[in-house]
Coordinates of C-alpha atoms in Angstrom, one line a residue:
Chain A
M7 CA 49.4 -89.9 -28.5
N8 CA 49.5 -86.2 -27.6
S9 CA 50.0 -83.6 -30.3
A10 CA 53.6 -82.5 -28.7
A11 CA 54.6 -86.2 -29.7
T12 CA 54.0 -85.5 -33.3
S13 CA 56.7 -83.2 -34.1
A14 CA 60.0 -85.0 -34.1
P15 CA 62.7 -85.5 -33.3
V16 CA 61.4 -84.7 -30.0
T17 CA 64.0 -83.3 -27.8
S18 CA 62.0 -81.6 -25.0
A19 CA 58.9 -83.7 -24.6
P20 CA 58.3 -85.6 -21.4
I21 CA 59.5 -89.1 -21.3
T22 CA 56.7 -91.6 -20.8
S23 CA 57.9 -95.3 -20.4
A24 CA 55.2 -97.6 -19.5
P25 CA 55.5 -101.5 -19.7
I26 CA 52.7 -103.0 -21.3
T27 CA 50.6 -105.4 -19.0
S28 CA 47.1 -105.8 -20.4
A29 CA 45.8 -102.8 -21.7
P30 CA 47.5 -100.3 -24.1
T31 CA 48.7 -96.7 -22.8
T32 CA 45.7 -94.4 -22.1
S33 CA 47.6 -91.5 -23.8
A34 CA 47.4 -93.2 -27.1
T35 CA 43.8 -93.9 -26.8
K36 CA 42.7 -90.3 -26.3
T37 CA 43.9 -89.4 -29.7
L38 CA 42.3 -90.7 -33.1
S39 CA 43.5 -94.2 -33.8
A40 CA 45.0 -95.4 -36.9
I41 CA 45.5 -98.9 -35.6
S42 CA 43.9 -100.4 -32.8
C43 CA 44.6 -104.0 -32.0
R44 CA 42.9 -106.1 -29.1
R45 CA 44.2 -109.7 -28.4
L46 CA 45.5 -109.9 -31.8
S47 CA 47.2 -113.1 -32.6
K48 CA 48.6 -114.8 -35.4
V49 CA 49.3 -118.8 -35.6
Y50 CA 51.3 -120.3 -38.5
G51 CA 50.4 -124.0 -39.3
A52 CA 48.4 -126.2 -37.0
S53 CA 48.6 -128.6 -34.2
E54 CA 52.3 -129.8 -33.1
T55 CA 53.9 -127.7 -35.8
A56 CA 52.2 -124.5 -34.9
V57 CA 54.1 -121.3 -34.6
H58 CA 52.7 -118.7 -32.5
A59 CA 54.0 -115.6 -34.2
L60 CA 51.6 -113.0 -32.4
R61 CA 50.4 -113.9 -29.1
G62 CA 47.5 -111.5 -28.1
I63 CA 48.8 -108.0 -29.0
D64 CA 47.1 -105.1 -27.8
L65 CA 48.4 -101.8 -29.7
D66 CA 47.1 -98.4 -30.4
I67 CA 48.9 -96.4 -33.1
P68 CA 47.8 -92.9 -33.6
L69 CA 47.4 -90.9 -36.6
G70 CA 49.8 -88.2 -37.3
G71 CA 52.8 -89.6 -36.3
L72 CA 55.8 -92.1 -36.7
S73 CA 55.6 -95.3 -34.8
M74 CA 58.2 -98.2 -34.6
L75 CA 58.0 -101.8 -34.2
V76 CA 61.1 -102.9 -32.6
G77 CA 62.4 -106.1 -31.1
P78 CA 65.0 -108.9 -32.0
S79 CA 64.8 -111.2 -35.0
G80 CA 61.6 -113.5 -34.8
C81 CA 59.7 -111.6 -32.2
G82 CA 57.0 -110.9 -34.9
K83 CA 57.6 -107.4 -35.8
T84 CA 57.2 -108.4 -39.7
T85 CA 54.1 -110.7 -38.9
L86 CA 52.3 -107.8 -37.0
I87 CA 53.3 -105.3 -40.0
S88 CA 51.8 -107.7 -42.3
V89 CA 48.6 -108.1 -40.6
L90 CA 48.4 -104.2 -40.1
A91 CA 48.9 -103.8 -43.8
G92 CA 46.2 -106.3 -44.6
I93 CA 48.6 -108.5 -46.3
L94 CA 48.3 -111.4 -43.8
D95 CA 45.1 -112.7 -42.2
K96 CA 45.0 -112.7 -38.2
T97 CA 44.2 -115.8 -36.6
A98 CA 42.3 -114.4 -33.5
G99 CA 41.7 -111.0 -31.9
D100 CA 40.3 -107.6 -33.2
C101 CA 42.6 -105.4 -35.8
V102 CA 40.9 -102.2 -36.7
V103 CA 42.9 -100.2 -39.2
L104 CA 41.9 -96.5 -40.5
G105 CA 38.6 -97.3 -38.9
Q106 CA 38.2 -100.7 -40.9
D107 CA 37.9 -104.1 -39.1
M108 CA 40.4 -105.9 -41.1
G109 CA 38.5 -109.4 -39.9
N110 CA 35.5 -108.2 -42.2
L111 CA 37.4 -107.9 -45.4
S112 CA 37.3 -110.6 -48.0
A113 CA 40.7 -111.3 -49.9
P114 CA 39.7 -108.9 -52.8
Q115 CA 38.4 -106.2 -50.8
K116 CA 41.9 -106.3 -49.0
T117 CA 43.5 -106.0 -51.9
R118 CA 41.7 -102.8 -52.9
W119 CA 42.0 -101.6 -49.6
R120 CA 45.7 -102.0 -49.5
R121 CA 45.5 -100.2 -53.0
D122 CA 43.9 -97.3 -51.7
Q123 CA 45.0 -97.1 -48.1
V124 CA 48.5 -98.4 -47.7
G125 CA 52.0 -97.0 -48.9
F126 CA 54.8 -99.5 -48.6
V127 CA 58.6 -99.0 -48.2
F128 CA 60.6 -102.1 -48.2
Q129 CA 63.9 -103.0 -46.7
S130 CA 65.3 -104.1 -50.2
F131 CA 63.2 -101.3 -52.0
H132 CA 61.7 -103.7 -54.5
L133 CA 61.9 -101.1 -57.2
M134 CA 61.3 -102.9 -60.7
P135 CA 65.0 -102.7 -62.3
T136 CA 63.5 -102.4 -65.7
L137 CA 61.3 -99.0 -64.9
T138 CA 62.8 -95.7 -64.4
A139 CA 62.6 -93.9 -61.2
V140 CA 59.4 -92.0 -62.2
E141 CA 57.9 -95.1 -63.7
N142 CA 58.6 -96.9 -60.4
A143 CA 57.1 -94.1 -58.5
A144 CA 54.0 -94.0 -60.4
I145 CA 53.1 -97.7 -60.0
P146 CA 50.5 -97.2 -57.3
L147 CA 48.7 -94.6 -59.3
L148 CA 48.8 -97.1 -62.2
I149 CA 47.2 -100.0 -60.1
Q150 CA 44.5 -97.3 -59.1
G151 CA 43.8 -97.1 -62.7
V152 CA 44.9 -93.5 -63.1
G153 CA 46.1 -92.6 -66.6
R154 CA 49.7 -93.3 -67.5
S155 CA 50.7 -89.6 -68.3
K156 CA 48.8 -88.2 -65.1
A157 CA 50.4 -90.9 -63.1
L158 CA 53.7 -90.1 -64.3
A159 CA 53.3 -86.3 -63.5
G160 CA 52.2 -87.1 -60.1
A161 CA 55.2 -89.5 -59.5
A162 CA 57.4 -86.7 -61.0
A163 CA 56.1 -84.5 -58.6
M164 CA 56.7 -86.7 -55.6
L165 CA 60.2 -87.3 -56.9
N166 CA 60.9 -83.9 -56.9
R167 CA 59.5 -83.6 -53.3
V168 CA 62.0 -86.3 -52.1
G169 CA 64.9 -84.4 -53.7
L170 CA 65.1 -86.7 -56.9
G171 CA 63.6 -84.5 -59.6
H172 CA 67.0 -84.5 -61.5
R173 CA 67.0 -88.7 -61.8
L174 CA 63.7 -89.1 -63.0
S175 CA 64.8 -91.2 -66.1
S176 CA 67.3 -93.2 -64.1
L177 CA 66.9 -96.7 -63.6
P178 CA 67.3 -98.2 -60.2
G179 CA 70.6 -99.7 -61.1
E180 CA 71.9 -96.2 -61.8
L181 CA 70.8 -94.9 -58.4
S182 CA 72.5 -95.2 -54.8
G183 CA 70.9 -97.1 -52.2
G184 CA 69.5 -93.7 -50.5
Q185 CA 68.4 -92.6 -53.9
Q186 CA 66.5 -96.0 -54.6
Q187 CA 65.0 -95.8 -51.0
R188 CA 63.7 -92.2 -52.0
V189 CA 62.2 -93.7 -54.9
A190 CA 60.5 -96.0 -52.8
I191 CA 59.2 -93.7 -50.4
A192 CA 57.9 -91.5 -53.3
R193 CA 56.2 -94.6 -54.6
A194 CA 54.4 -95.3 -51.2
L195 CA 53.2 -91.7 -50.9
V196 CA 52.6 -90.9 -54.5
H197 CA 48.9 -92.1 -54.0
S198 CA 48.4 -90.4 -50.5
P199 CA 47.9 -93.4 -48.7
R200 CA 46.8 -92.9 -44.8
L201 CA 48.9 -95.7 -43.5
V202 CA 52.6 -96.0 -44.8
V203 CA 54.2 -99.2 -43.5
C204 CA 58.2 -99.2 -43.6
D205 CA 60.0 -102.5 -43.2
E206 CA 63.6 -101.9 -42.0
P207 CA 63.9 -98.8 -44.2
T208 CA 67.6 -98.0 -43.1
S209 CA 69.1 -101.3 -42.9
A210 CA 70.4 -101.5 -46.4
L211 CA 71.9 -98.0 -46.1
D212 CA 74.9 -96.4 -44.3
H213 CA 74.4 -94.4 -41.2
E214 CA 74.3 -91.0 -42.9
T215 CA 72.1 -91.9 -45.7
G216 CA 69.8 -93.8 -43.1
Q217 CA 69.4 -90.5 -41.1
Q218 CA 68.5 -88.8 -44.4
I219 CA 65.8 -91.2 -45.2
M220 CA 64.4 -91.1 -41.4
L221 CA 64.6 -87.1 -41.8
L222 CA 62.4 -87.5 -44.9
L223 CA 60.0 -89.9 -43.6
R224 CA 59.8 -87.8 -40.1
E225 CA 58.9 -84.8 -42.6
V226 CA 56.1 -87.0 -44.0
A227 CA 54.8 -88.2 -40.7
N228 CA 54.5 -84.5 -39.6
E229 CA 52.1 -83.8 -42.2
G230 CA 49.1 -85.0 -40.1
D231 CA 46.4 -87.2 -41.2
R232 CA 48.6 -90.0 -42.0
A233 CA 50.3 -92.9 -39.8
L234 CA 53.6 -94.2 -40.3
V235 CA 54.7 -97.5 -39.0
V236 CA 58.3 -98.4 -39.2
V237 CA 59.8 -101.9 -38.5
T238 CA 63.4 -101.6 -37.3
H239 CA 66.1 -102.8 -35.1
D240 CA 68.5 -99.9 -35.8
S241 CA 68.6 -98.1 -32.5
R242 CA 70.0 -95.2 -34.0
I243 CA 66.8 -94.1 -35.8
F244 CA 64.7 -94.5 -32.5
E245 CA 64.9 -90.8 -31.8
Y246 CA 62.7 -90.2 -35.1
A247 CA 59.9 -92.0 -33.4
D248 CA 56.6 -90.8 -31.6
L249 CA 56.1 -94.0 -30.2
I250 CA 58.1 -97.2 -30.0
A251 CA 56.3 -100.5 -29.3
Q252 CA 59.0 -103.1 -28.2
M253 CA 58.1 -106.6 -29.0
D254 CA 59.4 -110.0 -27.8
D255 CA 58.1 -113.5 -28.4
G256 CA 55.0 -112.3 -30.4
R257 CA 54.1 -109.8 -27.4
V258 CA 54.3 -106.0 -27.2
T259 CA 56.3 -106.0 -23.9
E260 CA 56.6 -102.1 -23.9
I261 CA 55.6 -98.9 -25.3
R262 CA 57.7 -95.6 -25.2
Q263 CA 56.7 -92.4 -26.5
G264 CA 58.8 -89.0 -27.3
I265 CA 62.3 -88.5 -26.6
A266 CA 62.2 -91.8 -24.1
A267 CA 62.2 -93.6 -27.4
A268 CA 65.8 -92.5 -28.1
A269 CA 67.1 -93.8 -24.7
P270 CA 68.9 -97.2 -24.8
G271 CA 67.2 -98.0 -21.5
P272 CA 66.0 -101.6 -21.3
L273 CA 65.3 -102.0 -25.0
Chain B
M30 CA 49.7 -101.9 -65.6
Y31 CA 49.9 -103.2 -68.9
S32 CA 52.7 -100.9 -69.9
V33 CA 54.6 -102.0 -66.8
A34 CA 54.2 -105.6 -67.6
L35 CA 55.6 -104.8 -71.2
K36 CA 58.4 -102.7 -69.5
M37 CA 59.3 -105.9 -67.3
L38 CA 59.6 -108.0 -70.3
T39 CA 61.4 -105.8 -72.5
G40 CA 63.6 -103.9 -70.0
D41 CA 66.3 -106.5 -69.8
R42 CA 67.3 -107.0 -73.4
L43 CA 69.4 -110.2 -72.6
K44 CA 66.5 -111.9 -71.1
Y45 CA 64.0 -110.5 -73.7
F46 CA 66.1 -111.6 -76.7
G47 CA 67.0 -114.9 -75.3
L48 CA 63.1 -115.5 -74.7
I49 CA 62.0 -114.6 -78.3
A50 CA 65.3 -116.3 -79.7
G51 CA 64.2 -119.6 -77.7
I52 CA 60.7 -119.5 -79.2
A53 CA 61.7 -118.2 -82.7
F54 CA 63.9 -121.6 -82.6
A55 CA 61.2 -123.6 -81.5
A56 CA 58.8 -122.2 -84.4
M57 CA 61.6 -122.5 -86.9
L58 CA 62.2 -126.1 -86.1
I59 CA 58.5 -126.8 -86.4
V60 CA 57.9 -125.3 -89.6
Q61 CA 61.4 -126.4 -91.3
Q62 CA 60.9 -130.0 -90.6
A63 CA 57.0 -130.1 -91.3
S64 CA 57.7 -128.2 -94.6
I65 CA 60.4 -130.6 -96.0
L66 CA 58.0 -133.5 -94.9
V67 CA 55.2 -131.9 -96.7
G68 CA 57.6 -131.1 -99.5
L69 CA 58.9 -134.7 -99.8
T70 CA 55.0 -136.0 -99.5
R71 CA 54.2 -133.6 -102.4
Q72 CA 57.2 -134.9 -104.3
T73 CA 56.0 -138.3 -104.5
G74 CA 53.0 -137.3 -106.5
A75 CA 54.9 -135.3 -108.9
F76 CA 54.3 -138.0 -112.0
I77 CA 50.6 -138.3 -111.4
R78 CA 50.3 -134.2 -111.4
D79 CA 52.1 -134.0 -114.4
T80 CA 49.7 -136.6 -116.1
A81 CA 46.8 -135.0 -114.9
Q82 CA 44.7 -134.8 -118.3
A83 CA 42.9 -138.0 -117.2
D84 CA 40.3 -138.5 -114.5
L85 CA 41.0 -142.0 -113.7
W86 CA 43.8 -144.5 -113.4
V87 CA 43.4 -148.0 -114.2
M88 CA 46.2 -150.3 -112.7
D89 CA 46.8 -153.7 -111.6
P90 CA 45.5 -154.3 -107.9
Q91 CA 49.0 -155.0 -106.7
V92 CA 50.3 -151.6 -107.6
R93 CA 51.3 -149.8 -104.6
F94 CA 52.6 -146.6 -105.7
S95 CA 52.9 -144.6 -109.3
Q96 CA 56.4 -146.2 -110.0
D97 CA 55.3 -149.7 -109.1
Q98 CA 55.8 -152.0 -112.2
V99 CA 52.8 -154.4 -112.4
P100 CA 51.9 -154.6 -116.0
L101 CA 48.3 -155.1 -117.3
R102 CA 47.4 -157.2 -120.4
S103 CA 46.8 -155.3 -123.4
T104 CA 43.2 -156.6 -123.6
V105 CA 42.3 -154.5 -120.9
L106 CA 42.4 -151.3 -122.9
Q107 CA 39.6 -152.4 -125.1
R108 CA 37.6 -153.4 -121.9
V109 CA 37.9 -150.2 -120.4
R110 CA 36.9 -148.1 -123.4
G111 CA 33.9 -150.2 -123.7
T112 CA 32.9 -149.4 -120.2
D113 CA 29.7 -147.0 -119.3
G114 CA 30.8 -143.2 -118.7
V115 CA 34.2 -143.8 -120.4
D116 CA 35.0 -140.9 -122.9
W117 CA 38.3 -142.1 -123.8
A118 CA 41.1 -144.2 -122.7
V119 CA 44.7 -144.3 -123.7
P120 CA 47.6 -146.6 -122.5
L121 CA 50.6 -145.4 -120.5
Y122 CA 53.8 -147.1 -120.2
Q123 CA 56.1 -146.4 -117.3
G124 CA 59.0 -148.5 -116.1
F125 CA 62.7 -148.4 -114.9
N126 CA 65.2 -149.1 -117.7
R127 CA 68.8 -148.8 -118.3
G128 CA 70.7 -146.4 -120.2
H129 CA 73.9 -145.3 -121.5
M130 CA 75.2 -141.8 -122.3
P131 CA 77.6 -141.2 -125.4
D132 CA 80.7 -141.2 -122.9
G133 CA 79.5 -144.7 -121.8
T134 CA 78.1 -143.4 -118.6
S135 CA 75.5 -145.9 -117.3
F136 CA 72.4 -144.6 -115.5
T137 CA 69.1 -145.8 -114.6
L138 CA 65.8 -143.8 -116.1
I139 CA 62.2 -144.0 -115.7
L140 CA 60.8 -144.4 -119.2
V141 CA 57.2 -143.1 -119.8
G142 CA 55.5 -144.0 -123.0
I143 CA 52.5 -141.7 -123.9
D144 CA 49.8 -142.3 -126.4
D145 CA 51.2 -141.9 -129.9
A146 CA 48.0 -140.4 -131.5
T147 CA 46.9 -137.9 -128.8
M148 CA 49.9 -137.5 -126.8
I149 CA 47.8 -137.9 -123.4
G150 CA 49.9 -138.3 -120.8
A151 CA 52.8 -135.8 -122.0
P152 CA 54.3 -133.5 -119.3
P153 CA 52.3 -130.3 -118.7
Q154 CA 55.0 -127.7 -120.4
M155 CA 57.9 -127.7 -122.8
E156 CA 60.8 -126.1 -122.0
L157 CA 62.6 -126.6 -125.7
G158 CA 61.0 -128.1 -128.6
K159 CA 57.2 -129.1 -129.2
F160 CA 55.0 -131.8 -128.3
A161 CA 55.0 -133.0 -132.0
D162 CA 58.9 -133.4 -132.0
L163 CA 58.2 -136.5 -130.1
R164 CA 56.9 -138.3 -133.4
R165 CA 60.4 -137.6 -134.9
D166 CA 62.5 -141.0 -135.5
K167 CA 64.1 -142.0 -132.1
A168 CA 62.9 -139.1 -130.3
I169 CA 62.9 -138.7 -126.6
F170 CA 62.0 -135.9 -124.1
I171 CA 64.5 -134.9 -121.2
D172 CA 63.7 -132.8 -118.2
G173 CA 65.3 -129.6 -118.8
D174 CA 65.6 -128.7 -115.2
T175 CA 67.1 -131.7 -113.8
A176 CA 69.2 -132.6 -116.7
A177 CA 72.4 -130.9 -115.4
T178 CA 72.2 -133.0 -112.6
K179 CA 70.4 -136.1 -113.3
L180 CA 71.9 -136.6 -117.0
M181 CA 75.4 -135.7 -116.3
M182 CA 78.1 -137.3 -118.2
K183 CA 80.8 -138.1 -116.2
R184 CA 83.8 -138.8 -118.4
G185 CA 85.0 -136.3 -121.1
G186 CA 84.7 -132.9 -119.4
G187 CA 81.4 -133.7 -117.6
R188 CA 78.8 -132.0 -119.4
A189 CA 74.7 -132.8 -119.3
I190 CA 72.9 -134.3 -121.8
R191 CA 71.1 -131.6 -124.2
L192 CA 69.0 -131.3 -127.3
G193 CA 70.3 -133.2 -130.2
D194 CA 72.6 -135.7 -128.1
R195 CA 72.0 -139.4 -128.9
F196 CA 72.4 -142.2 -126.1
T197 CA 71.0 -145.6 -125.7
I198 CA 68.3 -147.1 -123.6
N199 CA 68.6 -150.8 -123.4
D200 CA 71.2 -150.6 -126.1
Q201 CA 68.8 -148.8 -128.5
E202 CA 69.8 -145.3 -129.5
V203 CA 67.3 -142.6 -129.0
V204 CA 67.8 -138.8 -129.5
A205 CA 66.9 -136.0 -127.5
T206 CA 64.4 -133.8 -129.3
G207 CA 62.8 -131.8 -126.5
A208 CA 63.0 -130.7 -122.8
Y209 CA 60.0 -130.5 -120.8
R210 CA 59.7 -129.0 -117.5
G211 CA 58.2 -131.3 -115.0
R212 CA 57.6 -131.1 -111.4
E213 CA 60.3 -132.1 -108.8
S214 CA 60.1 -135.6 -108.1
F215 CA 60.7 -137.8 -105.2
F216 CA 62.7 -140.2 -107.3
W217 CA 66.2 -139.6 -108.2
E218 CA 66.2 -141.3 -111.5
P219 CA 65.5 -138.8 -114.6
V220 CA 62.2 -139.2 -116.1
I221 CA 62.2 -139.5 -119.9
Y222 CA 59.3 -139.2 -122.2
T223 CA 58.5 -141.2 -125.5
T224 CA 55.7 -142.4 -127.4
Y225 CA 53.9 -145.6 -126.1
S226 CA 54.9 -147.7 -129.3
R227 CA 58.6 -146.7 -129.0
A228 CA 58.5 -147.3 -125.2
L229 CA 57.4 -150.8 -126.0
T230 CA 60.4 -151.2 -128.4
L231 CA 62.7 -149.6 -126.1
S232 CA 61.6 -151.7 -123.2
S233 CA 63.1 -154.9 -122.5
S234 CA 60.0 -156.9 -121.9
D235 CA 58.1 -157.6 -125.1
H236 CA 54.6 -158.3 -123.9
N237 CA 52.0 -157.2 -121.2
T238 CA 54.1 -153.9 -121.0
M239 CA 51.2 -151.5 -120.4
S240 CA 51.5 -149.9 -116.9
F241 CA 48.2 -147.9 -116.8
V242 CA 45.2 -147.1 -118.4
L243 CA 44.5 -143.2 -118.5
V244 CA 40.7 -142.9 -118.5
K245 CA 38.6 -139.6 -119.1
I246 CA 35.0 -139.7 -118.2
R247 CA 32.3 -138.4 -120.5
P248 CA 30.9 -134.8 -119.4
G249 CA 28.1 -134.9 -116.8
Q250 CA 28.8 -138.5 -115.7
D251 CA 29.5 -139.1 -111.8
I252 CA 33.2 -140.1 -111.4
R253 CA 32.3 -142.3 -108.6
A254 CA 30.0 -144.1 -110.7
V255 CA 32.3 -144.6 -113.7
Q256 CA 35.0 -145.7 -111.3
K257 CA 32.7 -148.4 -110.0
N258 CA 31.6 -149.4 -113.5
L259 CA 35.4 -149.9 -114.4
V260 CA 36.2 -151.8 -111.1
D261 CA 33.2 -154.2 -111.8
R262 CA 34.1 -154.8 -115.5
T263 CA 38.0 -155.1 -115.1
G264 CA 38.4 -156.4 -111.8
L265 CA 41.3 -154.0 -111.6
K266 CA 42.3 -151.0 -109.2
V267 CA 40.8 -147.6 -110.7
L268 CA 41.9 -144.6 -108.9
T269 CA 41.3 -141.0 -109.1
N270 CA 44.3 -138.5 -109.6
D271 CA 43.9 -137.5 -105.8
Q272 CA 43.3 -141.1 -104.6
F273 CA 46.6 -142.1 -106.4
I274 CA 48.4 -139.4 -104.9
D275 CA 47.5 -140.4 -101.4
V276 CA 48.1 -143.9 -102.0
T277 CA 51.5 -143.3 -103.3
A278 CA 52.5 -140.8 -100.6
D279 CA 51.1 -143.3 -98.1
Y280 CA 53.2 -146.2 -99.2
I281 CA 56.5 -144.3 -99.8
L282 CA 56.2 -142.5 -96.6
K283 CA 55.6 -145.7 -94.6
A284 CA 57.9 -148.1 -96.9
T285 CA 61.0 -145.4 -96.5
G286 CA 60.5 -144.5 -93.0
I287 CA 60.3 -141.2 -94.0
L288 CA 57.1 -140.6 -92.2
V289 CA 58.8 -141.9 -88.8
N290 CA 61.7 -139.9 -89.2
F291 CA 60.5 -136.4 -90.3
G292 CA 57.5 -137.1 -88.0
L293 CA 59.9 -137.6 -85.1
A294 CA 61.9 -134.5 -86.2
V295 CA 58.4 -132.7 -86.0
I296 CA 57.8 -133.8 -82.6
L297 CA 60.9 -133.2 -81.3
G298 CA 60.7 -129.8 -82.8
V299 CA 57.7 -129.3 -80.9
V300 CA 58.9 -131.1 -77.9
I301 CA 62.4 -129.6 -77.6
G302 CA 61.1 -126.0 -78.7
S303 CA 58.3 -126.4 -76.1
L304 CA 60.8 -127.0 -73.3
V305 CA 63.0 -124.3 -74.4
A306 CA 60.3 -121.7 -74.7
G307 CA 58.4 -122.8 -72.0
Q308 CA 61.4 -123.1 -69.6
T309 CA 62.6 -119.7 -70.7
F310 CA 59.4 -118.2 -70.0
Y311 CA 59.0 -119.9 -66.6
N312 CA 62.3 -118.8 -65.5
F313 CA 61.4 -115.2 -66.5
T314 CA 58.5 -115.1 -64.4
L315 CA 60.4 -116.6 -61.6
D316 CA 62.8 -114.2 -62.0
N317 CA 60.3 -111.5 -61.7
L318 CA 58.3 -113.2 -58.7
R319 CA 59.5 -110.8 -55.9
H320 CA 58.3 -107.8 -58.1
Y321 CA 54.9 -109.5 -58.5
G322 CA 54.9 -110.2 -54.7
A323 CA 55.5 -106.4 -54.4
L324 CA 52.8 -105.5 -56.7
K325 CA 50.3 -107.9 -55.0
A326 CA 51.4 -106.3 -51.6
M327 CA 50.8 -102.8 -53.4
G328 CA 47.2 -103.8 -54.2
V329 CA 47.3 -105.4 -57.5
S330 CA 44.6 -108.1 -57.9
D331 CA 45.3 -111.7 -59.2
G332 CA 43.2 -111.0 -62.3
T333 CA 45.5 -108.2 -63.1
L334 CA 48.5 -110.1 -62.5
A335 CA 47.3 -112.7 -64.6
R336 CA 46.5 -110.4 -67.4
M337 CA 50.2 -108.8 -67.2
V338 CA 51.6 -112.4 -67.4
W339 CA 49.2 -113.4 -70.3
L340 CA 50.2 -110.4 -72.0
Q341 CA 54.1 -111.0 -71.6
A342 CA 53.6 -114.5 -72.8
G343 CA 51.3 -113.7 -75.7
T344 CA 53.9 -110.9 -76.7
V345 CA 56.9 -113.1 -77.0
A346 CA 54.9 -115.8 -78.6
V347 CA 53.7 -113.6 -81.3
L348 CA 57.2 -112.1 -81.8
G349 CA 59.0 -115.5 -81.4
Y350 CA 56.7 -117.2 -83.7
G351 CA 56.7 -114.5 -86.5
I352 CA 60.7 -114.7 -86.3
G353 CA 61.0 -118.1 -86.4
V354 CA 58.5 -118.7 -89.2
G355 CA 60.1 -116.2 -91.2
M356 CA 63.4 -117.2 -90.7
G357 CA 62.3 -121.0 -91.5
S358 CA 60.8 -119.6 -94.7
I359 CA 63.7 -117.9 -95.9
I360 CA 65.9 -120.9 -95.2
G361 CA 63.8 -123.4 -96.6
W362 CA 63.0 -121.3 -99.7
G363 CA 66.4 -120.5 -100.2
L364 CA 67.7 -124.0 -99.8
R365 CA 64.6 -125.0 -102.2
A366 CA 66.9 -124.0 -105.4
G367 CA 69.3 -126.6 -104.1
G368 CA 66.9 -129.4 -104.4
L369 CA 65.4 -129.0 -100.6
A370 CA 61.9 -130.5 -100.7
F371 CA 60.3 -127.6 -98.9
S372 CA 56.6 -127.0 -99.1
M373 CA 54.8 -124.8 -96.6
P374 CA 50.8 -124.8 -96.9
W375 CA 49.1 -122.3 -94.6
Q376 CA 48.3 -125.5 -92.5
I377 CA 52.1 -125.7 -91.1
P378 CA 52.3 -122.0 -89.9
A379 CA 48.9 -122.3 -88.2
F380 CA 50.1 -125.7 -86.6
A381 CA 53.4 -124.1 -85.5
F382 CA 51.2 -120.9 -84.3
A383 CA 48.9 -123.3 -82.3
S384 CA 51.8 -125.0 -80.7
I385 CA 53.8 -121.8 -79.7
I386 CA 50.8 -120.2 -78.2
S387 CA 50.1 -123.5 -76.4
V388 CA 53.5 -123.8 -75.2
C389 CA 53.5 -120.3 -73.9
A390 CA 50.0 -120.5 -72.7
L391 CA 51.2 -123.7 -70.6
A392 CA 54.2 -121.6 -69.2
A393 CA 52.3 -118.7 -68.4
W394 CA 49.6 -121.0 -66.5
L395 CA 52.5 -122.6 -64.5
S396 CA 54.0 -119.4 -63.9
L397 CA 50.7 -118.1 -62.8
R398 CA 50.1 -120.9 -60.3
R399 CA 53.4 -119.6 -58.6
V400 CA 52.1 -116.0 -58.7
F401 CA 49.0 -116.8 -57.3
K402 CA 50.4 -119.0 -54.5
L403 CA 52.8 -116.2 -53.7
E404 CA 52.2 -114.5 -50.1
P405 CA 52.5 -110.8 -50.5
A406 CA 54.2 -111.0 -47.1
V407 CA 57.1 -112.1 -49.0
V408 CA 58.1 -108.8 -49.7
F409 CA 58.9 -108.2 -46.0
R410 CA 61.4 -111.0 -45.9
G411 CA 64.3 -108.7 -47.1

């Protein structure tokens, strides 16, 4: 991806729509890749009951942008994001994330890698209902072994940044859906990960709140040395993407960049 | 992460208190039933403990417990006294007899006749009067603590026998000249003390009325050796105080079904309590499974998750145990005044602690199996 594509929503960038055949788009490979997959596949089960969730994915996702994985239910988006985030093992192919070949990591190494390198934003937030907003946001720092007071201070600063500085002591049940997602975003960013994966971050929110959340994620993506990967089927937020990978039946069928992503087209 | 684990545990007050209440109930059930069983067991040996001045008890081989009535021949006493290692030996009468109170109320009593000269076999403590009063004409001692319930005249206003009252034993008049303080007994019948010679007179049988011979061994003598000498010389059963207590408890517990009933109650306490506590904790973990999944996804290792679950299990186990044992003790000791046999040696709380910890550990282990098997990818399933 070129540098112009990293500032979004992109309104004047050139439209580049390129169906994927065998190799990824060359423009993406010219910049520093956050994620690089080659012939990546994932099979659940074996023999007759085997389910081929990913069928030879070739994909490059650059640092410093917001990329989206889109497609119908069951197309493999969630499986792909799980493999990219190091919480599922691939069956075959190559997958290099942030310079790390995921196939070379043992399970404990993957756990540590996720702890240090990945931030998660979940569709249903996954906030601990008995922890306050600031305590929820501090969890990644606590996992890293940061002292409690320091972790809470860091979490408070991050919540302040996402506009929730006044709700530090609120429990998730006392927050609106949008506010809960902001807490989840603060939690995903508090330990400065270089990869942030977001699973349907707007599907549990109304349109306006969803737009606000995407603006926030867009801001995060603009900061540079970090990759945001968003799984979504909500076409109303495509405009925030620098790159959209269209998936179907376990394959990446098309990659779009810039403002082209917002166009309905053949998606 | 331990603070997170504790917050997960305590944050939902209803679940938290439910969890602790379940474990407290289990602990209370275990402690109470076991303490009542021990209390009853101890009460079976009350008479032997009250007569602890001697080292050995000589009795007929057919005697199965302390209140069993199998008389000895009077010649036994001399043979015992002539045995090597014996310092002194005195006779003791004990038997069930029939009495009538001044108002005509009939009752069954356990009459104990102690050695006239030495008063050996007397209860350990007098509440009213003195031991020498037993030598007065027609004198008997009543149990001051239980007279109000066990020696109650049902007619004419319903008062208990007290000092100075006259009543009959086997139609022979006696006078209450003293009140002793005895241990709480397993047997309902009031225990009335008198001298050995008077006991023979009062009892209906006129020969072979000696129930036991109480033996003191000479200083420096080996009690086992003297015990063996006595068995060899008399052919009778010879038991130490502790042995006699054990034999009595063993017989009564088995013969009455108390052991089965209370043992069953204790087992049920453990099982039901275990199921309640284990199931509650297991459900608590299952309720939080998606949060554990999120933590796994965010990079929490299985080891850290295990320590979090163990911390939660340990916390509720210790708190539930403490509350349960505390409540069980308060209720038990409170009802003790009302006659509840309740005795809680340290082994019972220790047993309850081991049971509760084991149950919670099992529940935690079962829960952890689910946590370990949990795919972190589950967090992406909405």
